[in-house]
CSV table of C-alpha atoms and ligand atoms in Angstrom, one decimal:
chain,number,residue,atom,x,y,z
A,37,UNK,CA,0.3,48.8,51.9
A,38,UNK,CA,2.5,52.1,51.7
A,39,UNK,CA,0.3,55.1,50.9
A,40,UNK,CA,-0.7,55.6,47.6
A,41,UNK,CA,-0.4,58.9,45.7
A,42,UNK,CA,-3.5,61.1,45.5
A,43,UNK,CA,-4.7,60.2,42.2
A,44,UNK,CA,-4.5,56.2,43.2
A,45,UNK,CA,-6.1,57.0,46.3
A,46,UNK,CA,-9.2,58.7,44.9
A,47,UNK,CA,-9.6,56.1,42.0
A,48,UNK,CA,-9.5,53.4,44.9
A,49,UNK,CA,-12.1,55.1,47.0
A,50,UNK,CA,-14.1,55.8,43.9
A,51,UNK,CA,-13.9,52.2,42.8
A,52,UNK,CA,-14.7,50.7,46.4
A,53,UNK,CA,-17.6,53.1,46.6
A,54,UNK,CA,-19.1,52.4,43.2
A,55,UNK,CA,-18.0,48.9,43.1
A,56,UNK,CA,-17.0,49.4,39.5
A,57,UNK,CA,-15.2,46.6,37.6
A,58,UNK,CA,-12.7,48.6,36.8
A,59,UNK,CA,-9.4,48.6,37.7
A,60,UNK,CA,-6.7,49.0,35.0
A,61,UNK,CA,-8.7,51.9,33.7
A,62,UNK,CA,-9.1,54.0,36.8
A,63,UNK,CA,-6.1,52.8,38.8
A,64,UNK,CA,-3.3,54.3,36.6
A,65,UNK,CA,-2.5,54.5,33.1
A,66,UNK,CA,0.9,54.2,33.6
A,67,UNK,CA,0.7,50.9,35.4
A,68,UNK,CA,1.0,47.6,33.7
A,69,UNK,CA,-2.6,46.3,32.1
A,70,UNK,CA,-2.2,42.5,33.6
A,71,UNK,CA,-1.6,40.8,36.7
A,72,UNK,CA,1.2,38.7,34.9
A,73,UNK,CA,2.8,42.0,34.5
A,74,UNK,CA,2.4,43.0,38.2
A,75,UNK,CA,4.0,39.8,39.2
A,76,UNK,CA,6.7,40.0,37.0
A,77,UNK,CA,8.0,43.6,38.4
A,78,UNK,CA,8.6,41.5,41.7
A,79,UNK,CA,10.0,38.2,40.1
A,80,UNK,CA,6.8,36.4,40.9
A,81,UNK,CA,4.6,34.5,38.6
A,82,UNK,CA,0.6,34.9,38.3
A,83,UNK,CA,-1.2,32.3,36.6
A,84,UNK,CA,-4.5,30.6,36.9
A,85,UNK,CA,-6.2,27.1,36.4
A,86,UNK,CA,-8.6,26.5,33.6
A,87,UNK,CA,-9.3,23.5,31.2
A,88,UNK,CA,-8.9,22.0,28.0
A,89,UNK,CA,-12.6,22.2,27.3
A,90,UNK,CA,-13.0,26.0,28.3
A,91,UNK,CA,-9.8,26.9,26.0
A,92,UNK,CA,-11.3,25.0,23.1
A,93,UNK,CA,-14.6,27.0,22.9
A,94,UNK,CA,-14.3,30.3,24.5
A,95,UNK,CA,-12.1,32.4,22.6
A,96,UNK,CA,-13.0,35.6,24.5
A,97,UNK,CA,-11.7,33.8,27.6
A,98,UNK,CA,-8.8,32.2,25.8
A,99,UNK,CA,-7.6,35.9,25.1
A,100,UNK,CA,-8.0,37.2,28.5
A,101,UNK,CA,-6.4,34.2,30.0
A,102,UNK,CA,-3.2,34.7,27.8
A,103,UNK,CA,-3.3,38.3,28.6
A,104,UNK,CA,-3.5,38.2,32.3
A,105,UNK,CA,-1.5,34.8,33.1
A,106,UNK,CA,2.2,33.8,32.7
A,107,UNK,CA,1.4,30.3,34.1
A,108,UNK,CA,-1.5,27.7,33.2
A,109,UNK,CA,-2.5,24.8,35.6
A,110,UNK,CA,-4.7,22.7,33.8
A,111,UNK,CA,-7.6,22.1,36.8
A,112,UNK,CA,-8.5,18.7,35.9
A,113,UNK,CA,-6.7,17.5,32.8
A,114,UNK,CA,-3.8,15.7,34.3
A,115,UNK,CA,-5.8,13.9,36.5
A,116,UNK,CA,-6.0,9.9,36.5
A,117,UNK,CA,-9.9,9.8,35.8
A,118,UNK,CA,-9.0,12.1,32.9
A,119,UNK,CA,-6.1,10.7,31.5
A,120,UNK,CA,-6.3,7.1,32.5
A,121,UNK,CA,-9.1,5.3,30.4
A,122,UNK,CA,-8.1,1.9,31.1
A,123,UNK,CA,-5.3,0.3,33.4
A,124,UNK,CA,-2.9,-0.1,30.5
A,125,UNK,CA,-3.7,3.1,28.7
A,126,UNK,CA,-3.1,6.8,28.6
A,127,UNK,CA,-5.1,9.4,26.7
A,128,UNK,CA,-3.0,12.4,26.0
A,129,UNK,CA,-5.0,14.2,23.7
A,130,UNK,CA,-6.0,17.0,26.0
A,131,UNK,CA,-2.7,17.3,27.8
A,132,UNK,CA,-0.8,17.5,24.7
A,133,UNK,CA,-3.1,20.2,23.4
A,134,UNK,CA,-2.6,22.1,26.5
A,135,UNK,CA,1.2,21.7,26.1
A,136,UNK,CA,1.3,22.8,22.7
A,137,UNK,CA,-0.9,25.7,23.8
A,138,UNK,CA,1.2,26.8,26.8
A,139,UNK,CA,4.2,26.7,24.4
A,140,UNK,CA,2.5,29.0,21.6
A,141,UNK,CA,1.4,31.5,24.1
A,142,UNK,CA,4.5,31.8,26.2
A,143,UNK,CA,2.8,30.4,29.3
A,144,UNK,CA,4.5,28.3,31.6
A,145,UNK,CA,2.7,24.8,32.7
A,146,UNK,CA,2.1,23.6,35.9
A,147,UNK,CA,1.2,20.0,36.4
A,148,UNK,CA,-1.7,18.8,38.6
A,149,UNK,CA,-1.6,16.3,40.1
A,150,UNK,CA,0.1,12.9,40.0
A,151,UNK,CA,-1.0,11.4,43.1
A,152,UNK,CA,-4.1,12.2,44.7
A,153,UNK,CA,-6.5,10.1,46.6
A,154,UNK,CA,-9.6,11.6,44.5
A,155,UNK,CA,-10.5,11.8,41.0
A,156,UNK,CA,-9.4,8.2,40.2
A,157,UNK,CA,-10.9,6.4,37.5
A,158,UNK,CA,-13.4,3.7,38.1
A,159,UNK,CA,-11.2,0.7,37.3
A,160,UNK,CA,-9.1,1.7,40.0
A,161,UNK,CA,-11.0,0.1,42.9
A,162,UNK,CA,-11.0,-3.4,41.0
A,163,UNK,CA,-7.5,-3.3,39.6
A,164,UNK,CA,-5.3,-1.8,42.0
A,165,UNK,CA,-4.3,-3.5,45.4
A,166,UNK,CA,-1.4,-4.0,47.9
A,167,UNK,CA,0.7,-6.0,45.4
A,168,UNK,CA,0.5,-3.8,42.1
A,169,UNK,CA,0.0,-0.4,43.4
A,170,UNK,CA,3.5,0.5,43.5
A,171,UNK,CA,4.0,-0.6,40.0
A,172,UNK,CA,1.2,1.4,38.8
A,173,UNK,CA,2.3,4.4,40.9
A,174,UNK,CA,6.1,4.1,39.0
A,175,UNK,CA,4.4,3.6,35.7
A,176,UNK,CA,1.8,6.6,35.9
A,177,UNK,CA,4.4,9.0,37.1
A,178,UNK,CA,7.1,7.9,34.7
A,179,UNK,CA,5.0,7.6,31.4
A,180,UNK,CA,3.6,11.3,32.1
A,181,UNK,CA,6.4,13.3,33.5
A,182,UNK,CA,8.7,11.9,30.8
A,183,UNK,CA,6.5,12.8,28.0
A,184,UNK,CA,6.4,16.6,29.4
A,185,UNK,CA,9.9,16.7,30.6
A,186,UNK,CA,11.5,20.0,30.2
A,187,UNK,CA,7.9,21.6,29.3
A,188,UNK,CA,6.8,21.6,32.9
A,189,UNK,CA,7.6,24.2,35.5
A,190,UNK,CA,6.4,22.5,38.3
A,191,UNK,CA,4.4,19.2,39.3
A,192,UNK,CA,2.2,18.8,42.1
A,193,UNK,CA,3.8,15.2,42.6
A,194,UNK,CA,1.6,14.6,45.8
A,195,UNK,CA,-1.8,16.0,46.5
A,196,UNK,CA,-3.6,16.5,50.0
A,197,UNK,CA,-1.6,13.6,51.7
A,198,UNK,CA,-2.2,15.2,55.1
A,199,UNK,CA,-5.4,14.9,57.3
A,200,UNK,CA,-5.2,15.2,61.0
A,201,UNK,CA,-8.5,14.4,61.5
A,202,UNK,CA,-8.2,10.9,60.3
A,203,UNK,CA,-6.4,10.2,64.0
A,204,UNK,CA,-3.0,8.8,62.9
A,205,UNK,CA,0.2,9.8,64.6
A,206,UNK,CA,1.8,10.8,61.5
A,207,UNK,CA,-1.1,13.3,60.6
A,208,UNK,CA,-1.4,11.2,57.0
A,209,UNK,CA,-4.8,11.2,55.3
A,210,UNK,CA,-6.0,7.6,55.1
A,211,UNK,CA,-5.9,6.9,51.4
A,212,UNK,CA,-5.6,3.8,49.2
A,213,UNK,CA,-2.3,4.6,48.2
A,214,UNK,CA,-1.2,4.9,52.0
A,215,UNK,CA,-3.3,1.5,52.6
A,216,UNK,CA,-1.3,-0.3,50.1
A,217,UNK,CA,1.9,1.3,50.3
A,218,UNK,CA,2.3,3.0,53.5
A,219,UNK,CA,3.9,6.5,53.9
A,220,UNK,CA,6.5,5.5,51.7
A,221,UNK,CA,4.3,6.1,48.5
A,222,UNK,CA,5.1,9.6,48.9
A,223,UNK,CA,8.7,9.1,48.8
A,224,UNK,CA,8.2,6.7,45.9
A,225,UNK,CA,6.3,9.3,44.1
A,226,UNK,CA,8.9,12.1,44.4
A,227,UNK,CA,11.8,10.1,43.7
A,228,UNK,CA,10.1,8.5,40.5
A,229,UNK,CA,9.2,12.3,39.3
A,230,UNK,CA,12.5,13.6,39.9
A,231,UNK,CA,14.1,10.6,37.8
A,232,UNK,CA,11.7,11.3,34.9
A,233,UNK,CA,12.1,14.9,34.8
A,234,UNK,CA,15.1,16.6,36.8
A,235,UNK,CA,14.2,20.3,35.6
A,236,UNK,CA,10.4,20.4,36.9
A,237,UNK,CA,10.1,21.9,40.3
A,238,UNK,CA,8.5,18.9,42.4
A,239,UNK,CA,5.8,19.9,44.8
A,240,UNK,CA,3.6,19.0,47.8
A,241,UNK,CA,0.3,20.6,47.7
A,242,UNK,CA,-2.3,20.8,50.2
A,243,UNK,CA,-5.2,22.8,51.5
A,244,UNK,CA,-6.7,24.7,54.7
A,245,UNK,CA,-3.3,26.0,55.7
A,246,UNK,CA,-4.4,29.7,55.9
A,247,UNK,CA,-6.5,30.6,58.8
A,248,UNK,CA,-6.2,30.8,62.6
A,249,UNK,CA,-8.3,27.8,63.7
A,250,UNK,CA,-7.2,24.6,65.7
A,251,UNK,CA,-7.9,22.4,62.6
A,252,UNK,CA,-5.9,24.3,60.3
A,253,UNK,CA,-3.1,24.7,63.0
A,254,UNK,CA,-3.1,21.1,63.1
A,255,UNK,CA,-2.9,20.9,59.1
A,256,UNK,CA,0.1,23.5,59.6
A,257,UNK,CA,1.9,21.3,62.0
A,258,UNK,CA,1.0,17.9,60.3
A,259,UNK,CA,2.3,19.2,57.1
A,260,UNK,CA,5.4,20.9,58.4
A,261,UNK,CA,6.4,17.4,60.0
A,262,UNK,CA,5.6,15.5,56.7
A,263,UNK,CA,8.1,18.1,54.9
A,264,UNK,CA,10.7,17.8,57.6
A,265,UNK,CA,10.6,14.0,57.2
A,266,UNK,CA,10.9,13.8,53.5
A,267,UNK,CA,13.9,16.4,53.6
A,268,UNK,CA,15.7,14.5,56.5
A,269,UNK,CA,15.5,11.4,53.9
A,270,UNK,CA,16.7,13.5,51.1
A,271,UNK,CA,13.5,12.8,49.1
A,272,UNK,CA,13.4,15.7,46.1
A,273,UNK,CA,10.4,17.5,47.2
A,274,UNK,CA,11.4,21.3,46.2
A,275,UNK,CA,8.3,23.3,46.9
A,276,UNK,CA,5.1,23.3,49.2
A,277,UNK,CA,1.8,24.2,47.3
A,278,UNK,CA,-0.5,26.5,49.5
A,279,UNK,CA,-4.0,26.2,48.1
A,280,UNK,CA,-5.5,28.9,49.5
A,281,UNK,CA,-9.3,28.1,49.1
A,282,UNK,CA,-10.2,31.2,51.3
A,283,UNK,CA,-13.6,32.0,52.6
A,284,UNK,CA,-15.7,34.9,53.9
A,285,UNK,CA,-16.9,34.0,57.5
A,286,UNK,CA,-15.8,34.4,60.9
A,287,UNK,CA,-12.5,32.5,60.6
A,288,UNK,CA,-9.1,34.7,60.6
A,289,UNK,CA,-5.8,34.8,59.4
A,290,UNK,CA,-3.1,35.3,62.2
A,291,UNK,CA,0.0,36.9,60.4
A,292,UNK,CA,2.5,35.8,63.1
A,293,UNK,CA,1.4,32.2,62.8
A,294,UNK,CA,1.3,31.8,59.0
A,295,UNK,CA,4.3,33.5,58.3
A,296,UNK,CA,6.1,31.6,61.1
A,297,UNK,CA,4.9,28.2,59.3
A,298,UNK,CA,6.0,29.6,55.7
A,299,UNK,CA,9.3,30.7,57.3
A,300,UNK,CA,9.8,27.0,58.6
A,301,UNK,CA,9.0,25.7,55.1
A,302,UNK,CA,11.3,28.3,53.7
A,303,UNK,CA,14.3,27.2,56.1
A,304,UNK,CA,13.8,23.4,54.9
A,305,UNK,CA,14.9,24.9,51.4
A,306,UNK,CA,11.7,24.9,50.0
A,307,UNK,CA,9.9,27.4,47.6
A,308,UNK,CA,6.2,28.3,48.1
A,309,UNK,CA,3.7,28.4,45.4
A,310,UNK,CA,0.0,29.9,46.2
A,311,UNK,CA,-1.4,27.2,44.1
A,312,UNK,CA,-5.1,27.4,44.3
A,313,UNK,CA,-6.3,30.7,45.4
A,314,UNK,CA,-10.1,31.6,45.2
A,315,UNK,CA,-12.4,33.1,47.8
A,316,UNK,CA,-16.1,31.4,48.7
A,317,UNK,CA,-18.4,34.2,48.6
A,318,UNK,CA,-21.3,32.0,50.0
A,319,UNK,CA,-22.2,33.7,53.2
A,320,UNK,CA,-22.0,37.4,51.9
A,321,UNK,CA,-24.8,39.3,51.4
A,322,UNK,CA,-26.4,39.4,48.1
A,323,UNK,CA,-25.4,42.9,46.4
A,324,UNK,CA,-22.3,42.2,44.2
A,325,UNK,CA,-20.8,45.6,45.3
A,326,UNK,CA,-20.5,44.5,48.9
A,327,UNK,CA,-19.7,41.3,47.9
A,328,UNK,CA,-16.9,42.3,45.9
A,329,UNK,CA,-15.7,44.3,48.2
A,330,UNK,CA,-15.5,41.8,50.9
A,331,UNK,CA,-13.7,39.2,48.5
A,332,UNK,CA,-10.9,41.8,47.6
A,333,UNK,CA,-10.4,42.5,51.1
A,334,UNK,CA,-9.8,38.8,51.7
A,335,UNK,CA,-7.6,38.8,48.8
A,336,UNK,CA,-5.5,41.6,50.0
A,337,UNK,CA,-5.1,40.6,53.7
A,338,UNK,CA,-4.0,37.1,52.8
A,339,UNK,CA,-1.7,38.1,49.9
A,340,UNK,CA,-0.1,40.9,52.5
A,341,UNK,CA,0.6,38.3,55.0
A,342,UNK,CA,2.2,35.6,52.6
A,343,UNK,CA,3.8,37.7,50.2
A,344,UNK,CA,6.1,39.0,52.9
A,345,UNK,CA,8.0,35.5,52.4
A,346,UNK,CA,10.7,35.6,49.8
A,347,UNK,CA,10.1,31.6,49.1
A,348,UNK,CA,6.9,32.5,47.5
A,349,UNK,CA,7.4,32.2,43.5
A,350,UNK,CA,3.8,32.0,42.4
A,351,UNK,CA,0.5,33.1,43.1
A,352,UNK,CA,-2.2,30.9,41.0
A,353,UNK,CA,-5.8,31.8,41.3
A,354,UNK,CA,-8.2,28.7,41.0
A,355,UNK,CA,-9.7,29.9,37.9
A,356,UNK,CA,-9.5,33.4,36.4
A,357,UNK,CA,-13.1,34.5,35.7
A,358,UNK,CA,-16.4,34.1,37.8
A,359,UNK,CA,-17.6,32.7,34.2
A,360,UNK,CA,-15.9,29.5,35.1
A,361,UNK,CA,-15.4,28.4,38.6
A,362,UNK,CA,-15.8,24.9,40.5
A,363,UNK,CA,-17.3,26.9,43.3
A,364,UNK,CA,-20.5,27.3,41.2
A,365,UNK,CA,-21.3,23.5,41.8
A,366,UNK,CA,-19.3,22.8,45.1
A,367,UNK,CA,-20.4,26.1,47.0
A,368,UNK,CA,-23.4,27.3,45.3
A,369,UNK,CA,-25.2,30.4,47.1
A,370,UNK,CA,-28.4,29.7,48.8
A,371,UNK,CA,-30.0,32.8,46.9
A,372,UNK,CA,-28.9,31.2,43.6
A,373,UNK,CA,-26.8,34.2,42.8
A,374,UNK,CA,-23.7,33.7,40.7
A,375,UNK,CA,-20.7,33.2,43.0
A,376,UNK,CA,-18.0,36.1,42.6
A,377,UNK,CA,-14.7,34.2,43.9
A,378,UNK,CA,-12.1,35.1,41.1
A,379,UNK,CA,-10.1,38.3,39.8
A,380,UNK,CA,-12.5,38.8,36.4
A,381,UNK,CA,-16.5,39.1,36.7
A,382,UNK,CA,-18.7,37.0,34.3
A,383,UNK,CA,-17.9,39.0,31.5
A,384,UNK,CA,-14.0,39.2,31.9
A,385,UNK,CA,-13.7,42.5,33.4
A,386,UNK,CA,-11.5,43.2,36.3
A,387,UNK,CA,-12.8,43.3,39.6
A,388,UNK,CA,-12.0,44.7,43.0
A,389,UNK,CA,-10.4,41.3,43.5
A,390,UNK,CA,-8.3,41.8,40.4
A,391,UNK,CA,-6.9,45.3,41.9
A,392,UNK,CA,-6.2,43.7,45.3
A,393,UNK,CA,-4.1,41.1,43.4
A,394,UNK,CA,-2.3,43.6,41.2
A,395,UNK,CA,-1.4,45.7,44.3
A,396,UNK,CA,-0.3,42.6,46.3
A,397,UNK,CA,1.7,41.0,43.4
A,398,UNK,CA,4.1,44.3,43.5
A,399,UNK,CA,4.6,42.9,47.4
A,400,UNK,CA,2.5,46.3,47.7
B,570,G3I,O1,-15.5,16.2,32.6
B,570,G3I,C1,-16.6,15.5,32.8
B,570,G3I,C2,-17.9,15.7,32.0
B,570,G3I,O2,-17.2,14.6,30.7
B,570,G3I,C3,-18.9,14.9,32.8
B,570,G3I,O3,-20.1,15.0,32.2
B,570,G3I,C4,-19.2,15.7,34.1
B,570,G3I,C5,-20.6,15.0,34.9
B,570,G3I,O4,-20.3,15.3,36.4
B,570,G3I,O5,-18.1,15.7,34.9
B,570,G3I,C6,-16.9,16.2,34.3
B,570,G3I,O6,-16.1,16.0,35.3
B,570,G3I,C7,-15.8,16.9,36.4
B,570,G3I,C8,-14.6,17.7,36.2
B,570,G3I,O7,-14.5,18.3,37.4
B,570,G3I,C9,-14.3,18.8,35.0
B,570,G3I,O8,-15.6,19.7,35.3
B,570,G3I,C10,-15.8,16.1,37.7
B,570,G3I,O9,-17.3,15.5,37.6
B,570,G3I,C11,-15.8,16.8,38.8
B,570,G3I,O10,-15.6,16.1,40.0
B,570,G3I,C12,-14.7,17.8,38.6
B,570,G3I,O11,-14.2,18.5,39.9
B,570,G3I,C13,-12.9,19.0,40.2
B,570,G3I,C14,-12.3,18.5,41.5
B,570,G3I,O12,-11.3,19.0,41.6
B,570,G3I,C15,-12.4,16.9,41.4
B,570,G3I,O13,-11.5,16.5,40.5
B,570,G3I,C16,-13.1,20.5,40.1
B,570,G3I,O14,-13.4,21.2,38.7
B,570,G3I,C17,-11.6,20.9,40.6
B,570,G3I,O15,-11.8,22.4,40.7
B,570,G3I,C18,-11.3,20.3,41.8
B,570,G3I,O16,-10.0,21.0,42.2
B,570,G3I,C19,-9.6,20.8,43.4
B,570,G3I,C20,-8.0,20.4,42.9
B,570,G3I,O17,-7.6,19.5,42.2
B,570,G3I,C21,-7.1,20.0,44.5
B,570,G3I,N1,-7.6,21.0,45.3
B,570,G3I,C22,-9.0,21.2,45.7
B,570,G3I,C23,-9.7,21.5,44.3
B,570,G3I,C24,-11.0,21.9,44.7
B,570,G3I,O18,-11.9,20.8,45.2
């Protein structure tokens, strides 16, 4: 980060010491007020995941969402279990509403996700088998992608297909799709999505690609190999979604390794989206003043590494405010205090994480 001017520096120190939930106010009155504007200054998109049920009922949150974000990712509403009440039917009530909402508020819309091994409806296990899996996959993708063609910025076509721990030579995750269709399910998914909407950016999305651990190095290698295989066959994969579920703890980033991985991805002609950023604060001490500082530091450290890569086009946090985060249920704190993984606090005020994002989105 370049040296800040004196006023900025003093305000930053003050904010860090007091843990004030601040930012736009104290940092600089001549700076943009919202994250999307910091990002836009650098030709980046900032946005967040949220849900139909939240936007429908929480007006204050919705107002802040529209202020801060340029792109919306429905966290769950596009998943099979939400869209597919029965094998032959689709329920587009919520996704149609989200699509209109995005259009009305000048938000880009990112589709998440067409093919995943999780969040499948109950009927999936009894209905889908080796014989009909390809038909189901193609029908699902074609119907949805055609419906929203021209309205989607990017689709997570395939999500989390890599899992080196599953022990296969190709590094792929054993999943129903792999079992029924072999590795070709990935190609089929991308080709089908490209035919249904030639405009949307088609993304492969995966997690645990950030840290300098043997497990995550293996995931980086397997992910890169998968992308190389797809590109060698001219499969229309156009971007990598690096989820970025980060955590406080002893694991560290290795800037050289992470930047090398991202350069290898970029060299394949792919864009990169930081697609599901948040920071688990589970192991941090209770006082929110310290927790917020530690979480903000992790945002800063990570973004300072990944945003050096010009192929990055967007940064998306997995939620906007601590009021709504999957981590509340999936990574609760032992002391039962509210988790604080996101840029805005429970009251929708910017935290130090917001400030770290704002600075990093300007590519420092
Ligand atoms: O909507 C139902 C509600 O009607 C029901 O009463 C309730 C009972 O538990 O469940 C609700 O659905 C839940 C849904 O979130 C909406 O809140 C599901 O049980 C729950 O499993 C689901 O969790 C989501 C999870 O993916 C699984 O789909 C999380 O919110 C979501 O943040 C998480 O997101 C994933 C990404 O898609 C992929 N990458 C990892 C990321 C975190 O796990």
